[in-house]
Amino acid sequence: MGFQDSEEAGAGGAESFVQSEVFARTFREGMALVEETANYLDGEGRDASKQLSRDVALAYAGASMRLTTQLMQIASWLLVLRAVREGEMVLGEASEAKYRLTPSEAASVKFKTEGLPERLVGLIDAAHQLYSRISRLDGELFIQEKSADPKNDAAAQQRALLKAFGGR
């Protein structure tokens, strides 16, 4: 997404992102998906699950639990960044490992959807896509920040020399 294109990557990229319209849209999208899923699982989904065979009903129960867990992780991530945006939390605290998502978690939530109600499958797909996108953002904004320490490579040395001798 290019939020770390400047030399002040990491914290500067995350600070810019939480103030961006992209974050605001992502936040609205994530919270709307949480609400839509909750309404489905409490209403139409509950009714649909009663019509399923025993095996598919078990798959439905597992899928809905994994979906709920994934959406809780999405909501948590979004709420932490909103807290940063609103000045209720400092970025340093928000960048702690306990608030991070990992790509391996996104991959682990793929599961079989055969026989499940079409609407549930649509919610699963939407949540998986959103989680994958947020996981990539999380990596760009926070995980790479830790590896953004000055490297001892030739380009870093050249920049340091240019800076030391008044070059840009």
PDB file of C-alpha atoms in Angstrom:
ATOM      1  CA  MET A   1       0.000   0.000   0.000  1.00  0.00           C
ATOM      2  CA  GLY A   2       3.025   2.263   0.160  1.00  0.00           C
ATOM      3  CA  PHE A   3       2.552   3.820   3.593  1.00  0.00           C
ATOM      4  CA  GLN A   4       6.269   3.364   4.250  1.00  0.00           C
ATOM      5  CA  ASP A   5       7.701   5.002   1.172  1.00  0.00           C
ATOM      6  CA  SER A   6       9.540   7.730   3.084  1.00  0.00           C
ATOM      7  CA  GLU A   7      12.779   7.380   5.002  1.00  0.00           C
ATOM      8  CA  GLU A   8      10.672   7.788   8.142  1.00  0.00           C
ATOM      9  CA  ALA A   9       8.985   4.436   7.605  1.00  0.00           C
ATOM     10  CA  GLY A  10       7.358   2.597  10.445  1.00  0.00           C
ATOM     11  CA  ALA A  11       6.010   5.013  13.028  1.00  0.00           C
ATOM     12  CA  GLY A  12       5.508   7.779  10.464  1.00  0.00           C
ATOM     13  CA  GLY A  13       3.687   5.365   8.143  1.00  0.00           C
ATOM     14  CA  ALA A  14       1.451   4.082  10.924  1.00  0.00           C
ATOM     15  CA  GLU A  15       0.694   7.610  12.165  1.00  0.00           C
ATOM     16  CA  SER A  16      -0.254   8.656   8.625  1.00  0.00           C
ATOM     17  CA  PHE A  17      -2.319   5.526   8.080  1.00  0.00           C
ATOM     18  CA  VAL A  18      -4.478   5.887  11.200  1.00  0.00           C
ATOM     19  CA  GLN A  19      -5.352   9.430  10.100  1.00  0.00           C
ATOM     20  CA  SER A  20      -6.108   8.390   6.510  1.00  0.00           C
ATOM     21  CA  GLU A  21      -9.412   7.880   4.739  1.00  0.00           C
ATOM     22  CA  VAL A  22      -8.210   4.363   3.883  1.00  0.00           C
ATOM     23  CA  PHE A  23      -8.185   3.527   7.585  1.00  0.00           C
ATOM     24  CA  ALA A  24     -11.591   5.144   8.116  1.00  0.00           C
ATOM     25  CA  ARG A  25     -13.072   3.084   5.257  1.00  0.00           C
ATOM     26  CA  THR A  26     -11.413  -0.103   6.499  1.00  0.00           C
ATOM     27  CA  PHE A  27     -12.728   0.548   9.994  1.00  0.00           C
ATOM     28  CA  ARG A  28     -16.288   1.064   8.720  1.00  0.00           C
ATOM     29  CA  GLU A  29     -16.038  -2.031   6.523  1.00  0.00           C
ATOM     30  CA  GLY A  30     -14.729  -4.189   9.353  1.00  0.00           C
ATOM     31  CA  MET A  31     -17.296  -3.065  11.895  1.00  0.00           C
ATOM     32  CA  ALA A  32     -20.133  -3.445   9.367  1.00  0.00           C
ATOM     33  CA  LEU A  33     -18.978  -7.012   8.651  1.00  0.00           C
ATOM     34  CA  VAL A  34     -18.880  -7.786  12.386  1.00  0.00           C
ATOM     35  CA  GLU A  35     -22.419  -6.461  12.793  1.00  0.00           C
ATOM     36  CA  GLU A  36     -23.739  -8.217   9.686  1.00  0.00           C
ATOM     37  CA  THR A  37     -22.229 -11.522  10.802  1.00  0.00           C
ATOM     38  CA  ALA A  38     -23.589 -11.201  14.338  1.00  0.00           C
ATOM     39  CA  ASN A  39     -27.062 -10.466  13.002  1.00  0.00           C
ATOM     40  CA  TYR A  40     -26.864 -13.418  10.607  1.00  0.00           C
ATOM     41  CA  LEU A  41     -25.607 -15.894  13.204  1.00  0.00           C
ATOM     42  CA  ASP A  42     -28.227 -14.790  15.742  1.00  0.00           C
ATOM     43  CA  GLY A  43     -31.118 -14.890  13.274  1.00  0.00           C
ATOM     44  CA  GLU A  44     -31.206 -16.316   9.787  1.00  0.00           C
ATOM     45  CA  GLY A  45     -28.091 -18.417  10.361  1.00  0.00           C
ATOM     46  CA  ARG A  46     -29.457 -20.008  13.514  1.00  0.00           C
ATOM     47  CA  ASP A  47     -32.617 -20.991  11.619  1.00  0.00           C
ATOM     48  CA  ALA A  48     -30.612 -22.277   8.635  1.00  0.00           C
ATOM     49  CA  SER A  49     -28.348 -24.374  10.852  1.00  0.00           C
ATOM     50  CA  LYS A  50     -31.372 -26.267  12.214  1.00  0.00           C
ATOM     51  CA  GLN A  51     -32.166 -27.488   8.695  1.00  0.00           C
ATOM     52  CA  LEU A  52     -28.706 -29.004   8.098  1.00  0.00           C
ATOM     53  CA  SER A  53     -27.694 -32.645   8.366  1.00  0.00           C
ATOM     54  CA  ARG A  54     -25.730 -33.587  11.469  1.00  0.00           C
ATOM     55  CA  ASP A  55     -22.334 -33.556   9.696  1.00  0.00           C
ATOM     56  CA  VAL A  56     -22.975 -30.228   7.991  1.00  0.00           C
ATOM     57  CA  ALA A  57     -24.370 -28.793  11.242  1.00  0.00           C
ATOM     58  CA  LEU A  58     -21.079 -29.682  12.943  1.00  0.00           C
ATOM     59  CA  ALA A  59     -19.180 -28.029  10.097  1.00  0.00           C
ATOM     60  CA  TYR A  60     -21.467 -24.989  10.474  1.00  0.00           C
ATOM     61  CA  ALA A  61     -20.723 -24.773  14.191  1.00  0.00           C
ATOM     62  CA  GLY A  62     -16.962 -24.967  13.593  1.00  0.00           C
ATOM     63  CA  ALA A  63     -17.078 -22.483  10.725  1.00  0.00           C
ATOM     64  CA  SER A  64     -19.136 -19.977  12.698  1.00  0.00           C
ATOM     65  CA  MET A  65     -16.757 -20.214  15.685  1.00  0.00           C
ATOM     66  CA  ARG A  66     -13.702 -19.664  13.476  1.00  0.00           C
ATOM     67  CA  LEU A  67     -15.478 -16.817  11.677  1.00  0.00           C
ATOM     68  CA  THR A  68     -16.378 -15.186  14.978  1.00  0.00           C
ATOM     69  CA  THR A  69     -12.802 -15.531  16.228  1.00  0.00           C
ATOM     70  CA  GLN A  70     -11.412 -14.035  13.036  1.00  0.00           C
ATOM     71  CA  LEU A  71     -13.842 -11.119  13.214  1.00  0.00           C
ATOM     72  CA  MET A  72     -12.921 -10.499  16.856  1.00  0.00           C
ATOM     73  CA  GLN A  73      -9.266 -10.252  15.806  1.00  0.00           C
ATOM     74  CA  ILE A  74     -10.188  -7.848  13.009  1.00  0.00           C
ATOM     75  CA  ALA A  75     -12.299  -5.706  15.347  1.00  0.00           C
ATOM     76  CA  SER A  76      -9.579  -5.681  18.001  1.00  0.00           C
ATOM     77  CA  TRP A  77      -6.952  -4.523  15.491  1.00  0.00           C
ATOM     78  CA  LEU A  78      -9.244  -1.829  14.144  1.00  0.00           C
ATOM     79  CA  LEU A  79     -10.216  -0.599  17.612  1.00  0.00           C
ATOM     80  CA  VAL A  80      -6.575  -0.367  18.702  1.00  0.00           C
ATOM     81  CA  LEU A  81      -5.751   1.759  15.668  1.00  0.00           C
ATOM     82  CA  ARG A  82      -8.838   3.890  16.222  1.00  0.00           C
ATOM     83  CA  ALA A  83      -7.626   4.472  19.783  1.00  0.00           C
ATOM     84  CA  VAL A  84      -4.324   5.724  18.314  1.00  0.00           C
ATOM     85  CA  ARG A  85      -6.208   7.914  15.844  1.00  0.00           C
ATOM     86  CA  GLU A  86      -8.248   9.460  18.662  1.00  0.00           C
ATOM     87  CA  GLY A  87      -5.238   9.961  20.943  1.00  0.00           C
ATOM     88  CA  GLU A  88      -6.395   7.402  23.509  1.00  0.00           C
ATOM     89  CA  MET A  89      -3.361   5.178  22.941  1.00  0.00           C
ATOM     90  CA  VAL A  90       0.173   5.943  21.840  1.00  0.00           C
ATOM     91  CA  LEU A  91       1.542   4.279  18.737  1.00  0.00           C
ATOM     92  CA  GLY A  92       4.333   2.612  20.713  1.00  0.00           C
ATOM     93  CA  GLU A  93       1.789   0.760  22.821  1.00  0.00           C
ATOM     94  CA  ALA A  94      -0.317  -0.139  19.760  1.00  0.00           C
ATOM     95  CA  SER A  95       2.746  -1.640  18.085  1.00  0.00           C
ATOM     96  CA  GLU A  96       3.273  -4.210  20.863  1.00  0.00           C
ATOM     97  CA  ALA A  97       3.233  -7.847  19.793  1.00  0.00           C
ATOM     98  CA  LYS A  98      -0.026  -8.571  21.611  1.00  0.00           C
ATOM     99  CA  TYR A  99      -1.872  -6.353  19.117  1.00  0.00           C
ATOM    100  CA  ARG A 100      -0.247  -7.733  15.972  1.00  0.00           C
ATOM    101  CA  LEU A 101      -1.762 -10.073  13.392  1.00  0.00           C
ATOM    102  CA  THR A 102       0.306 -12.623  11.565  1.00  0.00           C
ATOM    103  CA  PRO A 103      -0.128 -13.928   8.014  1.00  0.00           C
ATOM    104  CA  SER A 104      -0.017 -17.507   9.319  1.00  0.00           C
ATOM    105  CA  GLU A 105      -3.192 -16.819  11.320  1.00  0.00           C
ATOM    106  CA  ALA A 106      -4.915 -15.661   8.155  1.00  0.00           C
ATOM    107  CA  ALA A 107      -3.982 -18.872   6.351  1.00  0.00           C
ATOM    108  CA  SER A 108      -5.099 -21.072   9.227  1.00  0.00           C
ATOM    109  CA  VAL A 109      -8.705 -19.865   9.066  1.00  0.00           C
ATOM    110  CA  LYS A 110      -9.375 -21.404   5.646  1.00  0.00           C
ATOM    111  CA  PHE A 111     -11.844 -24.230   6.014  1.00  0.00           C
ATOM    112  CA  LYS A 112     -14.292 -26.310   4.011  1.00  0.00           C
ATOM    113  CA  THR A 113     -17.572 -24.669   3.146  1.00  0.00           C
ATOM    114  CA  GLU A 114     -19.334 -27.550   1.353  1.00  0.00           C
ATOM    115  CA  GLY A 115     -22.994 -27.770   2.309  1.00  0.00           C
ATOM    116  CA  LEU A 116     -22.918 -24.605   4.399  1.00  0.00           C
ATOM    117  CA  PRO A 117     -25.529 -21.901   3.768  1.00  0.00           C
ATOM    118  CA  GLU A 118     -24.534 -19.588   0.929  1.00  0.00           C
ATOM    119  CA  ARG A 119     -24.797 -16.461   3.079  1.00  0.00           C
ATOM    120  CA  LEU A 120     -22.428 -17.934   5.702  1.00  0.00           C
ATOM    121  CA  VAL A 121     -19.946 -18.832   2.960  1.00  0.00           C
ATOM    122  CA  GLY A 122     -20.148 -15.230   1.688  1.00  0.00           C
ATOM    123  CA  LEU A 123     -19.454 -13.882   5.187  1.00  0.00           C
ATOM    124  CA  ILE A 124     -16.525 -16.304   5.587  1.00  0.00           C
ATOM    125  CA  ASP A 125     -15.048 -15.168   2.281  1.00  0.00           C
ATOM    126  CA  ALA A 126     -15.518 -11.473   3.109  1.00  0.00           C
ATOM    127  CA  ALA A 127     -13.922 -11.923   6.545  1.00  0.00           C
ATOM    128  CA  HIS A 128     -11.002 -13.881   5.088  1.00  0.00           C
ATOM    129  CA  GLN A 129     -10.347 -11.190   2.462  1.00  0.00           C
ATOM    130  CA  LEU A 130     -10.533  -8.407   5.042  1.00  0.00           C
ATOM    131  CA  TYR A 131      -8.307 -10.311   7.476  1.00  0.00           C
ATOM    132  CA  SER A 132      -5.734 -10.919   4.740  1.00  0.00           C
ATOM    133  CA  ARG A 133      -5.737  -7.225   3.808  1.00  0.00           C
ATOM    134  CA  ILE A 134      -5.439  -6.102   7.419  1.00  0.00           C
ATOM    135  CA  SER A 135      -2.705  -8.642   8.064  1.00  0.00           C
ATOM    136  CA  ARG A 136      -0.705  -7.204   5.144  1.00  0.00           C
ATOM    137  CA  LEU A 137      -1.261  -3.681   6.480  1.00  0.00           C
ATOM    138  CA  ASP A 138      -0.196  -4.798   9.933  1.00  0.00           C
ATOM    139  CA  GLY A 139       3.028  -6.163   8.462  1.00  0.00           C
ATOM    140  CA  GLU A 140       3.705  -2.982   6.523  1.00  0.00           C
ATOM    141  CA  LEU A 141       2.950  -0.693   9.427  1.00  0.00           C
ATOM    142  CA  PHE A 142       4.393  -2.528  12.418  1.00  0.00           C
ATOM    143  CA  ILE A 143       6.352  -5.722  11.776  1.00  0.00           C
ATOM    144  CA  GLN A 144       8.728  -4.146   9.277  1.00  0.00           C
ATOM    145  CA  GLU A 145       9.144  -1.199  11.640  1.00  0.00           C
ATOM    146  CA  LYS A 146      11.251  -3.394  13.908  1.00  0.00           C
ATOM    147  CA  SER A 147      13.503  -4.353  11.000  1.00  0.00           C
ATOM    148  CA  ALA A 148      13.738  -0.727   9.871  1.00  0.00           C
ATOM    149  CA  ASP A 149      16.828  -0.196  12.020  1.00  0.00           C
ATOM    150  CA  PRO A 150      19.664   1.340  10.081  1.00  0.00           C
ATOM    151  CA  LYS A 151      21.252  -1.412   8.062  1.00  0.00           C
ATOM    152  CA  ASN A 152      24.904  -1.754   7.408  1.00  0.00           C
ATOM    153  CA  ASP A 153      24.386  -2.069   3.663  1.00  0.00           C
ATOM    154  CA  ALA A 154      26.031   0.053   0.986  1.00  0.00           C
ATOM    155  CA  ALA A 155      22.940   2.185   0.324  1.00  0.00           C
ATOM    156  CA  ALA A 156      22.573   3.046   4.033  1.00  0.00           C
ATOM    157  CA  GLN A 157      26.254   3.951   4.253  1.00  0.00           C
ATOM    158  CA  GLN A 158      25.984   6.099   1.146  1.00  0.00           C
ATOM    159  CA  ARG A 159      22.961   7.949   2.561  1.00  0.00           C
ATOM    160  CA  ALA A 160      24.835   8.522   5.819  1.00  0.00           C
ATOM    161  CA  LEU A 161      27.828   9.955   3.954  1.00  0.00           C
ATOM    162  CA  LEU A 162      25.671  12.225   1.827  1.00  0.00           C
ATOM    163  CA  LYS A 163      23.814  13.439   4.905  1.00  0.00           C
ATOM    164  CA  ALA A 164      27.069  14.022   6.815  1.00  0.00           C
ATOM    165  CA  PHE A 165      28.560  16.082   4.020  1.00  0.00           C
ATOM    166  CA  GLY A 166      25.491  18.200   3.362  1.00  0.00           C
ATOM    167  CA  GLY A 167      24.152  16.194   0.451  1.00  0.00           C
ATOM    168  CA  ARG A 168      20.524  15.192   0.179  1.00  0.00           C
TER     169      ARG A 168
END
